[in-house]
């Protein structure tokens, strides 16, 4: 297995102006003097480019609260990195839009969590929905791709149809659906986590919407687990990419296999070591790079693809079970029988990239 770094998610600030119920970072509207400076982030971007990374995502916290963001955007462009932004949409103004028009992102993604009332409740801000739409419209007028990221929980699981209709009417280009996980602030709201039947229903809806709205890139996030191509996402996906092709860096320079993997496994800090050295030598990536079949937990025991999949999404697995390689949600596991029927009907090859039969 090779470990080519292709992408990174950068938490350029831990500060956020919202108090979202599902926030995995439990962010607060406070600035920390210990956060990486703009010059440190610029050096990080240069290191990423030198290592062959192709794109970065500016995240948070709320990245638009980061002073100097426009300089990071320009520098990402100068060193040859594609960049995207994930935002709550509250603070997009003419100056930032001008910067993005000059240095065009591959996407600006807005966190939208259902209908107006539900979204505002989850975001704990009664104007959040209105401000988001205003910002998305301004970005769209500049012909910059816009996306929606929806985090599923019991408050919005029954609003997927309404959300889909709105996304299509507004003209968003992409929609990513991901799962709430029990860490950060969501740890105190575990009653809002979806169950297996709701997970299966969401998968069915995603497959349906992908067929009904081919003009929109609709995809389930990696936390939905492994799946053949063109069912819940475009590409086939077998296994967690943390430490294999991607990593996360938090606001203080700590390098993590994934920003959502909050199990204390810091791989290093870019203030203390070059990023290349961390990537090539840190034992913090070994859970994925040195995986052995006996590492899988009971949720994944006996699966034919366990050696490749390695127990699914690492952050989802750890958040729910306290262990890695044991994800409680898996598209393939939930739809095992249905996929076998599709294969027998001749409607799908049911193979992975190596030509092996799907389970």
mmCIF file of C-alpha atoms in Angstrom:
data_model
loop_
_atom_site.group_PDB
_atom_site.id
_atom_site.type_symbol
_atom_site.label_atom_id
_atom_site.label_comp_id
_atom_site.label_asym_id
_atom_site.label_seq_id
_atom_site.Cartn_x
_atom_site.Cartn_y
_atom_site.Cartn_z
ATOM 1 C CA UNK A 1 0.000 0.000 0.000
ATOM 2 C CA UNK A 2 1.379 3.388 -0.976
ATOM 3 C CA UNK A 3 0.801 6.586 0.943
ATOM 4 C CA UNK A 4 0.657 9.475 -1.508
ATOM 5 C CA UNK A 5 -0.695 12.611 0.111
ATOM 6 C CA UNK A 6 -3.309 14.057 -2.229
ATOM 7 C CA UNK A 7 -5.474 16.281 -0.054
ATOM 8 C CA UNK A 8 -5.625 17.965 3.323
ATOM 9 C CA UNK A 9 -8.332 19.573 5.424
ATOM 10 C CA UNK A 10 -7.027 22.616 7.280
ATOM 11 C CA UNK A 11 -8.737 23.937 10.396
ATOM 12 C CA UNK A 12 -7.444 27.461 9.886
ATOM 13 C CA UNK A 13 -9.244 28.643 13.027
ATOM 14 C CA UNK A 14 -11.047 26.949 15.902
ATOM 15 C CA UNK A 15 -13.253 29.999 16.348
ATOM 16 C CA UNK A 16 -16.912 29.901 15.272
ATOM 17 C CA UNK A 17 -19.765 32.367 15.625
ATOM 18 C CA UNK A 18 -22.411 29.602 15.887
ATOM 19 C CA UNK A 19 -23.175 26.960 18.524
ATOM 20 C CA UNK A 20 -24.328 24.114 16.278
ATOM 21 C CA UNK A 21 -25.815 21.130 18.098
ATOM 22 C CA UNK A 22 -23.779 18.581 16.148
ATOM 23 C CA UNK A 23 -20.391 20.359 16.215
ATOM 24 C CA UNK A 24 -17.673 17.751 16.585
ATOM 25 C CA UNK A 25 -15.164 20.369 17.736
ATOM 26 C CA UNK A 26 -17.377 22.106 20.300
ATOM 27 C CA UNK A 27 -16.224 25.420 18.805
ATOM 28 C CA UNK A 28 -16.669 28.737 20.597
ATOM 29 C CA UNK A 29 -16.619 32.363 19.468
ATOM 30 C CA UNK A 30 -13.176 32.965 20.930
ATOM 31 C CA UNK A 31 -9.846 33.558 19.265
ATOM 32 C CA UNK A 32 -6.788 31.773 20.584
ATOM 33 C CA UNK A 33 -3.314 33.338 20.475
ATOM 34 C CA UNK A 34 -1.878 29.841 20.042
ATOM 35 C CA UNK A 35 -3.387 29.337 16.585
ATOM 36 C CA UNK A 36 -1.049 29.145 13.612
ATOM 37 C CA UNK A 37 -0.241 32.512 12.095
ATOM 38 C CA UNK A 38 -0.930 33.354 8.467
ATOM 39 C CA UNK A 39 2.779 32.971 7.689
ATOM 40 C CA UNK A 40 2.807 29.529 9.327
ATOM 41 C CA UNK A 41 -0.201 28.457 7.287
ATOM 42 C CA UNK A 42 1.459 29.758 4.117
ATOM 43 C CA UNK A 43 4.512 27.661 4.883
ATOM 44 C CA UNK A 44 2.223 24.674 5.465
ATOM 45 C CA UNK A 45 0.609 25.190 2.061
ATOM 46 C CA UNK A 46 4.026 25.303 0.414
ATOM 47 C CA UNK A 47 5.003 22.054 2.131
ATOM 48 C CA UNK A 48 1.802 20.376 0.999
ATOM 49 C CA UNK A 49 2.436 21.413 -2.594
ATOM 50 C CA UNK A 50 6.044 20.184 -2.443
ATOM 51 C CA UNK A 51 4.772 16.805 -1.225
ATOM 52 C CA UNK A 52 2.504 16.452 -4.254
ATOM 53 C CA UNK A 53 -0.838 17.300 -2.660
ATOM 54 C CA UNK A 54 -3.434 18.467 -5.151
ATOM 55 C CA UNK A 55 -6.040 20.250 -3.080
ATOM 56 C CA UNK A 56 -6.817 21.667 0.335
ATOM 57 C CA UNK A 57 -10.050 22.495 2.099
ATOM 58 C CA UNK A 58 -10.166 25.527 4.372
ATOM 59 C CA UNK A 59 -12.311 24.555 7.337
ATOM 60 C CA UNK A 60 -12.834 25.477 10.965
ATOM 61 C CA UNK A 61 -14.383 26.499 13.204
ATOM 62 C CA UNK A 62 -15.716 29.016 10.753
ATOM 63 C CA UNK A 63 -12.887 29.717 8.282
ATOM 64 C CA UNK A 64 -14.297 33.074 7.222
ATOM 65 C CA UNK A 65 -13.554 34.395 10.705
ATOM 66 C CA UNK A 66 -9.848 33.844 10.034
ATOM 67 C CA UNK A 67 -8.104 37.164 9.462
ATOM 68 C CA UNK A 68 -5.853 36.891 6.450
ATOM 69 C CA UNK A 69 -7.896 34.222 4.684
ATOM 70 C CA UNK A 70 -7.553 36.044 1.370
ATOM 71 C CA UNK A 71 -3.756 35.761 1.652
ATOM 72 C CA UNK A 72 -4.035 32.017 2.218
ATOM 73 C CA UNK A 73 -6.296 31.713 -0.818
ATOM 74 C CA UNK A 74 -3.814 33.598 -2.977
ATOM 75 C CA UNK A 75 -0.887 31.553 -1.671
ATOM 76 C CA UNK A 76 -2.658 28.246 -2.287
ATOM 77 C CA UNK A 77 -3.155 29.356 -5.865
ATOM 78 C CA UNK A 78 0.465 30.505 -6.201
ATOM 79 C CA UNK A 79 1.897 27.160 -5.054
ATOM 80 C CA UNK A 80 -0.432 25.194 -7.337
ATOM 81 C CA UNK A 81 -3.030 23.891 -4.897
ATOM 82 C CA UNK A 82 -6.719 23.756 -5.657
ATOM 83 C CA UNK A 83 -8.712 24.986 -2.697
ATOM 84 C CA UNK A 84 -12.243 24.752 -1.372
ATOM 85 C CA UNK A 85 -14.028 26.333 1.580
ATOM 86 C CA UNK A 86 -16.636 24.951 3.978
ATOM 87 C CA UNK A 87 -18.589 27.767 5.625
ATOM 88 C CA UNK A 88 -21.774 28.585 7.492
ATOM 89 C CA UNK A 89 -22.230 31.485 5.062
ATOM 90 C CA UNK A 90 -22.549 34.254 7.630
ATOM 91 C CA UNK A 91 -19.624 36.516 6.704
ATOM 92 C CA UNK A 92 -19.182 36.407 2.938
ATOM 93 C CA UNK A 93 -18.683 39.989 1.776
ATOM 94 C CA UNK A 94 -17.618 41.780 -1.434
ATOM 95 C CA UNK A 95 -13.896 41.716 -0.586
ATOM 96 C CA UNK A 96 -13.762 37.937 -0.114
ATOM 97 C CA UNK A 97 -15.932 37.351 -3.162
ATOM 98 C CA UNK A 98 -13.491 39.455 -5.174
ATOM 99 C CA UNK A 99 -10.605 37.324 -3.957
ATOM 100 C CA UNK A 100 -12.443 34.120 -4.859
ATOM 101 C CA UNK A 101 -13.336 35.524 -8.280
ATOM 102 C CA UNK A 102 -9.625 36.135 -8.885
ATOM 103 C CA UNK A 103 -8.405 32.840 -7.392
ATOM 104 C CA UNK A 104 -11.272 30.533 -8.167
ATOM 105 C CA UNK A 105 -12.004 27.706 -5.691
ATOM 106 C CA UNK A 106 -13.053 24.271 -6.858
ATOM 107 C CA UNK A 107 -16.105 24.728 -4.606
ATOM 108 C CA UNK A 108 -17.578 26.803 -1.797
ATOM 109 C CA UNK A 109 -19.611 24.459 0.394
ATOM 110 C CA UNK A 110 -22.355 25.722 2.695
ATOM 111 C CA UNK A 111 -23.480 23.797 5.759
ATOM 112 C CA UNK A 112 -27.258 23.475 5.318
ATOM 113 C CA UNK A 113 -29.165 21.200 7.668
ATOM 114 C CA UNK A 114 -32.743 21.001 6.426
ATOM 115 C CA UNK A 115 -35.686 23.367 6.196
ATOM 116 C CA UNK A 116 -35.359 26.901 7.516
ATOM 117 C CA UNK A 117 -36.780 26.183 10.975
ATOM 118 C CA UNK A 118 -34.732 23.013 11.446
ATOM 119 C CA UNK A 119 -31.538 24.540 10.112
ATOM 120 C CA UNK A 120 -31.833 27.592 12.353
ATOM 121 C CA UNK A 121 -32.537 25.393 15.377
ATOM 122 C CA UNK A 122 -29.513 23.177 14.750
ATOM 123 C CA UNK A 123 -27.325 26.221 14.117
ATOM 124 C CA UNK A 124 -28.744 28.045 17.149
ATOM 125 C CA UNK A 125 -29.199 31.225 15.108
ATOM 126 C CA UNK A 126 -32.560 32.411 13.799
ATOM 127 C CA UNK A 127 -31.004 34.281 10.848
ATOM 128 C CA UNK A 128 -28.590 31.574 9.764
ATOM 129 C CA UNK A 129 -30.716 30.231 6.903
ATOM 130 C CA UNK A 130 -31.429 33.642 5.374
ATOM 131 C CA UNK A 131 -27.804 34.762 5.538
ATOM 132 C CA UNK A 132 -26.618 31.471 4.025
ATOM 133 C CA UNK A 133 -28.913 31.825 1.021
ATOM 134 C CA UNK A 134 -27.834 35.411 0.485
ATOM 135 C CA UNK A 135 -24.179 34.399 0.514
ATOM 136 C CA UNK A 136 -24.732 31.388 -1.750
ATOM 137 C CA UNK A 137 -26.553 33.579 -4.276
ATOM 138 C CA UNK A 138 -23.680 36.069 -4.291
ATOM 139 C CA UNK A 139 -21.131 33.315 -4.910
ATOM 140 C CA UNK A 140 -23.313 31.776 -7.619
ATOM 141 C CA UNK A 141 -23.558 35.112 -9.449
ATOM 142 C CA UNK A 142 -19.794 34.953 -9.847
ATOM 143 C CA UNK A 143 -20.077 31.517 -11.456
ATOM 144 C CA UNK A 144 -18.184 29.803 -8.674
ATOM 145 C CA UNK A 145 -19.341 26.219 -7.948
ATOM 146 C CA UNK A 146 -21.456 26.002 -4.799
ATOM 147 C CA UNK A 147 -22.310 22.960 -2.706
ATOM 148 C CA UNK A 148 -24.410 21.965 0.268
ATOM 149 C CA UNK A 149 -23.120 19.813 3.132
ATOM 150 C CA UNK A 150 -25.878 18.282 5.260
ATOM 151 C CA UNK A 151 -25.148 16.484 8.525
ATOM 152 C CA UNK A 152 -27.871 13.941 9.270
ATOM 153 C CA UNK A 153 -29.557 13.521 12.629
ATOM 154 C CA UNK A 154 -33.064 12.789 13.877
ATOM 155 C CA UNK A 155 -34.077 16.433 13.484
ATOM 156 C CA UNK A 156 -33.546 16.513 9.718
ATOM 157 C CA UNK A 157 -33.573 12.871 8.570
ATOM 158 C CA UNK A 158 -37.190 13.251 7.407
ATOM 159 C CA UNK A 159 -36.488 16.457 5.486
ATOM 160 C CA UNK A 160 -34.175 15.040 2.836
ATOM 161 C CA UNK A 161 -36.852 15.305 0.152
ATOM 162 C CA UNK A 162 -37.531 18.960 0.931
ATOM 163 C CA UNK A 163 -33.818 19.693 1.071
ATOM 164 C CA UNK A 164 -33.275 17.969 -2.276
ATOM 165 C CA UNK A 165 -36.028 20.000 -3.917
ATOM 166 C CA UNK A 166 -34.589 23.228 -2.557
ATOM 167 C CA UNK A 167 -31.055 22.372 -3.704
ATOM 168 C CA UNK A 168 -32.299 21.697 -7.222
ATOM 169 C CA UNK A 169 -34.451 24.860 -7.368
ATOM 170 C CA UNK A 170 -31.670 27.096 -6.056
ATOM 171 C CA UNK A 171 -29.106 25.680 -8.461
ATOM 172 C CA UNK A 172 -26.467 24.200 -6.181
ATOM 173 C CA UNK A 173 -23.912 22.101 -8.031
ATOM 174 C CA UNK A 174 -23.200 19.472 -5.372
ATOM 175 C CA UNK A 175 -24.713 17.928 -2.268
ATOM 176 C CA UNK A 176 -22.765 15.913 0.281
ATOM 177 C CA UNK A 177 -24.663 14.056 2.992
ATOM 178 C CA UNK A 178 -22.759 12.996 6.090
ATOM 179 C CA UNK A 179 -23.579 11.483 9.476
ATOM 180 C CA UNK A 180 -23.580 13.139 12.878
ATOM 181 C CA UNK A 181 -21.103 11.434 15.187
ATOM 182 C CA UNK A 182 -21.060 11.310 18.989
ATOM 183 C CA UNK A 183 -18.055 13.495 19.739
ATOM 184 C CA UNK A 184 -17.647 17.157 20.569
ATOM 185 C CA UNK A 185 -20.957 18.868 21.275
ATOM 186 C CA UNK A 186 -22.894 15.991 19.726
ATOM 187 C CA UNK A 187 -21.657 13.769 22.548
ATOM 188 C CA UNK A 188 -24.155 15.620 24.743
ATOM 189 C CA UNK A 189 -26.957 15.136 22.191
ATOM 190 C CA UNK A 190 -26.704 11.408 21.552
ATOM 191 C CA UNK A 191 -30.491 11.134 21.446
ATOM 192 C CA UNK A 192 -30.307 12.901 18.058
ATOM 193 C CA UNK A 193 -28.109 10.244 16.428
ATOM 194 C CA UNK A 194 -29.814 8.215 13.699
ATOM 195 C CA UNK A 195 -30.272 4.455 13.928
ATOM 196 C CA UNK A 196 -29.722 1.657 11.421
ATOM 197 C CA UNK A 197 -33.199 1.857 9.874
ATOM 198 C CA UNK A 198 -32.835 5.621 9.365
ATOM 199 C CA UNK A 199 -29.383 5.075 7.875
ATOM 200 C CA UNK A 200 -30.804 2.574 5.379
ATOM 201 C CA UNK A 201 -33.635 4.942 4.480
ATOM 202 C CA UNK A 202 -31.128 7.728 3.844
ATOM 203 C CA UNK A 203 -29.086 5.451 1.561
ATOM 204 C CA UNK A 204 -32.184 4.591 -0.469
ATOM 205 C CA UNK A 205 -33.047 8.270 -0.832
ATOM 206 C CA UNK A 206 -29.528 9.159 -1.920
ATOM 207 C CA UNK A 207 -29.633 6.475 -4.623
ATOM 208 C CA UNK A 208 -33.033 7.753 -5.755
ATOM 209 C CA UNK A 209 -31.988 11.414 -5.891
ATOM 210 C CA UNK A 210 -28.830 10.534 -7.820
ATOM 211 C CA UNK A 211 -31.018 9.008 -10.520
ATOM 212 C CA UNK A 212 -33.575 11.833 -10.522
ATOM 213 C CA UNK A 213 -31.097 14.730 -10.464
ATOM 214 C CA UNK A 214 -28.092 13.691 -12.587
ATOM 215 C CA UNK A 215 -27.146 17.345 -13.119
ATOM 216 C CA UNK A 216 -26.244 17.637 -9.409
ATOM 217 C CA UNK A 217 -23.284 15.779 -7.911
ATOM 218 C CA UNK A 218 -24.971 14.005 -4.973
ATOM 219 C CA UNK A 219 -22.742 11.883 -2.771
ATOM 220 C CA UNK A 220 -22.723 10.165 0.580
ATOM 221 C CA UNK A 221 -19.616 10.998 2.595
ATOM 222 C CA UNK A 222 -16.999 8.401 3.487
ATOM 223 C CA UNK A 223 -18.714 7.780 6.839
ATOM 224 C CA UNK A 224 -21.436 5.876 4.941
ATOM 225 C CA UNK A 225 -18.860 3.160 4.372
ATOM 226 C CA UNK A 226 -17.802 1.163 1.337
ATOM 227 C CA UNK A 227 -19.910 1.092 -1.810
ATOM 228 C CA UNK A 228 -19.519 0.194 -5.482
ATOM 229 C CA UNK A 229 -19.399 3.067 -7.950
ATOM 230 C CA UNK A 230 -22.532 4.970 -8.964
ATOM 231 C CA UNK A 231 -24.782 3.953 -6.090
ATOM 232 C CA UNK A 232 -24.320 6.448 -3.251
ATOM 233 C CA UNK A 233 -21.317 8.218 -4.787
ATOM 234 C CA UNK A 234 -19.666 8.407 -8.204
ATOM 235 C CA UNK A 235 -16.517 6.449 -7.478
ATOM 236 C CA UNK A 236 -16.211 3.127 -5.776
ATOM 237 C CA UNK A 237 -14.848 3.486 -2.273
ATOM 238 C CA UNK A 238 -13.399 0.720 -0.135
ATOM 239 C CA UNK A 239 -11.703 1.848 3.017
ATOM 240 C CA UNK A 240 -10.778 4.898 5.031
ATOM 241 C CA UNK A 241 -8.309 7.264 3.359
ATOM 242 C CA UNK A 242 -6.962 8.796 6.580
ATOM 243 C CA UNK A 243 -3.174 8.615 6.502
ATOM 244 C CA UNK A 244 -3.320 6.912 3.113
ATOM 245 C CA UNK A 245 -4.087 9.830 0.817
ATOM 246 C CA UNK A 246 -5.263 12.557 3.201
ATOM 247 C CA UNK A 247 -4.730 14.183 6.569
ATOM 248 C CA UNK A 248 -6.002 17.022 8.709
ATOM 249 C CA UNK A 249 -4.173 19.848 10.457
ATOM 250 C CA UNK A 250 -5.845 21.647 13.330
ATOM 251 C CA UNK A 251 -5.631 25.321 14.207
ATOM 252 C CA UNK A 252 -2.607 24.743 16.444
ATOM 253 C CA UNK A 253 -0.513 22.798 13.926
ATOM 254 C CA UNK A 254 -1.334 19.306 15.152
ATOM 255 C CA UNK A 255 -1.355 16.782 12.317
ATOM 256 C CA UNK A 256 -4.164 14.222 12.482
ATOM 257 C CA UNK A 257 -5.021 11.316 10.168
ATOM 258 C CA UNK A 258 -8.427 13.024 9.823
ATOM 259 C CA UNK A 259 -9.835 16.130 11.512
ATOM 260 C CA UNK A 260 -12.855 14.070 12.556
ATOM 261 C CA UNK A 261 -10.744 11.399 14.215
ATOM 262 C CA UNK A 262 -10.793 12.739 17.757
ATOM 263 C CA UNK A 263 -9.088 9.864 19.529
ATOM 264 C CA UNK A 264 -6.007 11.758 20.668
ATOM 265 C CA UNK A 265 -3.766 10.236 17.997
ATOM 266 C CA UNK A 266 -1.768 13.346 17.075
ATOM 267 C CA UNK A 267 0.852 12.391 14.518
ATOM 268 C CA UNK A 268 3.063 15.422 15.074
ATOM 269 C CA UNK A 269 3.051 19.199 14.949
ATOM 270 C CA UNK A 270 4.236 21.284 12.002
ATOM 271 C CA UNK A 271 5.787 23.797 14.381
ATOM 272 C CA UNK A 272 8.161 21.091 15.543
ATOM 273 C CA UNK A 273 8.709 18.914 12.444
ATOM 274 C CA UNK A 274 8.493 19.275 8.685
ATOM 275 C CA UNK A 275 5.189 17.938 7.415
ATOM 276 C CA UNK A 276 6.967 15.520 5.066
ATOM 277 C CA UNK A 277 8.787 13.966 7.999
ATOM 278 C CA UNK A 278 5.534 13.565 9.931
ATOM 279 C CA UNK A 279 3.779 12.031 6.921
ATOM 280 C CA UNK A 280 6.532 9.541 6.209
ATOM 281 C CA UNK A 281 7.489 8.470 9.722
ATOM 282 C CA UNK A 282 4.755 9.125 12.290
ATOM 283 C CA UNK A 283 3.366 5.970 13.940
ATOM 284 C CA UNK A 284 0.032 7.809 14.225
ATOM 285 C CA UNK A 285 -0.873 6.624 10.726
ATOM 286 C CA UNK A 286 -0.066 2.973 11.415
ATOM 287 C CA UNK A 287 -3.662 1.980 12.256
ATOM 288 C CA UNK A 288 -4.420 2.250 8.535
ATOM 289 C CA UNK A 289 -1.023 1.654 6.968
ATOM 290 C CA UNK A 290 -0.158 -1.438 9.006
ATOM 291 C CA UNK A 291 -3.659 -2.857 9.296
ATOM 292 C CA UNK A 292 -4.049 -6.569 9.945
ATOM 293 C CA UNK A 293 -7.230 -8.526 9.489
ATOM 294 C CA UNK A 294 -7.356 -9.475 13.158
ATOM 295 C CA UNK A 295 -7.756 -5.765 13.969
ATOM 296 C CA UNK A 296 -11.392 -5.642 12.792
ATOM 297 C CA UNK A 297 -14.127 -5.417 15.403
ATOM 298 C CA UNK A 298 -17.317 -7.425 15.679
ATOM 299 C CA UNK A 299 -19.279 -5.120 13.357
ATOM 300 C CA UNK A 300 -16.959 -6.026 10.491
ATOM 301 C CA UNK A 301 -15.920 -9.540 11.474
ATOM 302 C CA UNK A 302 -16.318 -12.036 8.641
ATOM 303 C CA UNK A 303 -16.736 -9.455 5.887
ATOM 304 C CA UNK A 304 -15.075 -10.487 2.621
ATOM 305 C CA UNK A 305 -13.798 -6.966 2.104
ATOM 306 C CA UNK A 306 -12.441 -6.422 5.610
ATOM 307 C CA UNK A 307 -8.823 -6.605 4.441
ATOM 308 C CA UNK A 308 -9.446 -3.819 1.930
ATOM 309 C CA UNK A 309 -12.019 -1.756 3.781
ATOM 310 C CA UNK A 310 -10.211 -1.986 7.138
ATOM 311 C CA UNK A 311 -13.412 -1.600 9.134
ATOM 312 C CA UNK A 312 -14.819 1.496 7.456
ATOM 313 C CA UNK A 313 -14.661 5.133 8.517
ATOM 314 C CA UNK A 314 -12.140 5.430 11.360
ATOM 315 C CA UNK A 315 -13.726 8.499 12.956
ATOM 316 C CA UNK A 316 -17.214 6.990 12.860
ATOM 317 C CA UNK A 317 -15.904 3.748 14.317
ATOM 318 C CA UNK A 318 -14.031 5.370 17.173
ATOM 319 C CA UNK A 319 -16.803 7.841 18.016
ATOM 320 C CA UNK A 320 -19.427 5.115 18.353
ATOM 321 C CA UNK A 321 -17.458 2.151 19.684
ATOM 322 C CA UNK A 322 -14.227 3.502 21.141
ATOM 323 C CA UNK A 323 -12.285 1.288 18.728
ATOM 324 C CA UNK A 324 -11.009 1.590 15.181
ATOM 325 C CA UNK A 325 -11.924 -0.801 12.331
ATOM 326 C CA UNK A 326 -15.432 -1.358 13.688
ATOM 327 C CA UNK A 327 -17.776 1.126 12.030
ATOM 328 C CA UNK A 328 -21.438 0.777 13.062
ATOM 329 C CA UNK A 329 -22.708 2.033 9.693
ATOM 330 C CA UNK A 330 -21.819 0.422 6.388
ATOM 331 C CA UNK A 331 -23.665 0.670 3.084
ATOM 332 C CA UNK A 332 -22.409 -2.711 1.903
ATOM 333 C CA UNK A 333 -23.368 -4.474 5.110
ATOM 334 C CA UNK A 334 -26.850 -2.918 5.161
ATOM 335 C CA UNK A 335 -27.550 -3.622 1.480
ATOM 336 C CA UNK A 336 -25.773 -6.962 1.136
ATOM 337 C CA UNK A 337 -28.835 -8.878 -0.090
ATOM 338 C CA UNK A 338 -30.069 -6.109 -2.372
ATOM 339 C CA UNK A 339 -26.695 -5.791 -4.099
ATOM 340 C CA UNK A 340 -26.580 -9.544 -4.685
ATOM 341 C CA UNK A 341 -29.981 -9.322 -6.375
ATOM 342 C CA UNK A 342 -28.832 -6.451 -8.577
ATOM 343 C CA UNK A 343 -25.787 -8.463 -9.579
ATOM 344 C CA UNK A 344 -27.832 -11.575 -10.405
ATOM 345 C CA UNK A 345 -30.212 -9.501 -12.543
ATOM 346 C CA UNK A 346 -27.279 -8.355 -14.657
ATOM 347 C CA UNK A 347 -27.844 -4.687 -13.911
ATOM 348 C CA UNK A 348 -24.434 -4.167 -12.357
ATOM 349 C CA UNK A 349 -21.079 -5.887 -12.562
ATOM 350 C CA UNK A 350 -20.835 -5.744 -8.779
ATOM 351 C CA UNK A 351 -17.043 -5.676 -8.920
ATOM 352 C CA UNK A 352 -14.435 -3.596 -7.247
ATOM 353 C CA UNK A 353 -11.478 -1.995 -8.994
ATOM 354 C CA UNK A 354 -9.533 -5.251 -8.840
ATOM 355 C CA UNK A 355 -12.336 -7.216 -10.470
ATOM 356 C CA UNK A 356 -13.270 -8.993 -7.259
ATOM 357 C CA UNK A 357 -16.941 -9.678 -6.681
ATOM 358 C CA UNK A 358 -18.763 -7.373 -4.304
ATOM 359 C CA UNK A 359 -19.989 -9.051 -1.101
#
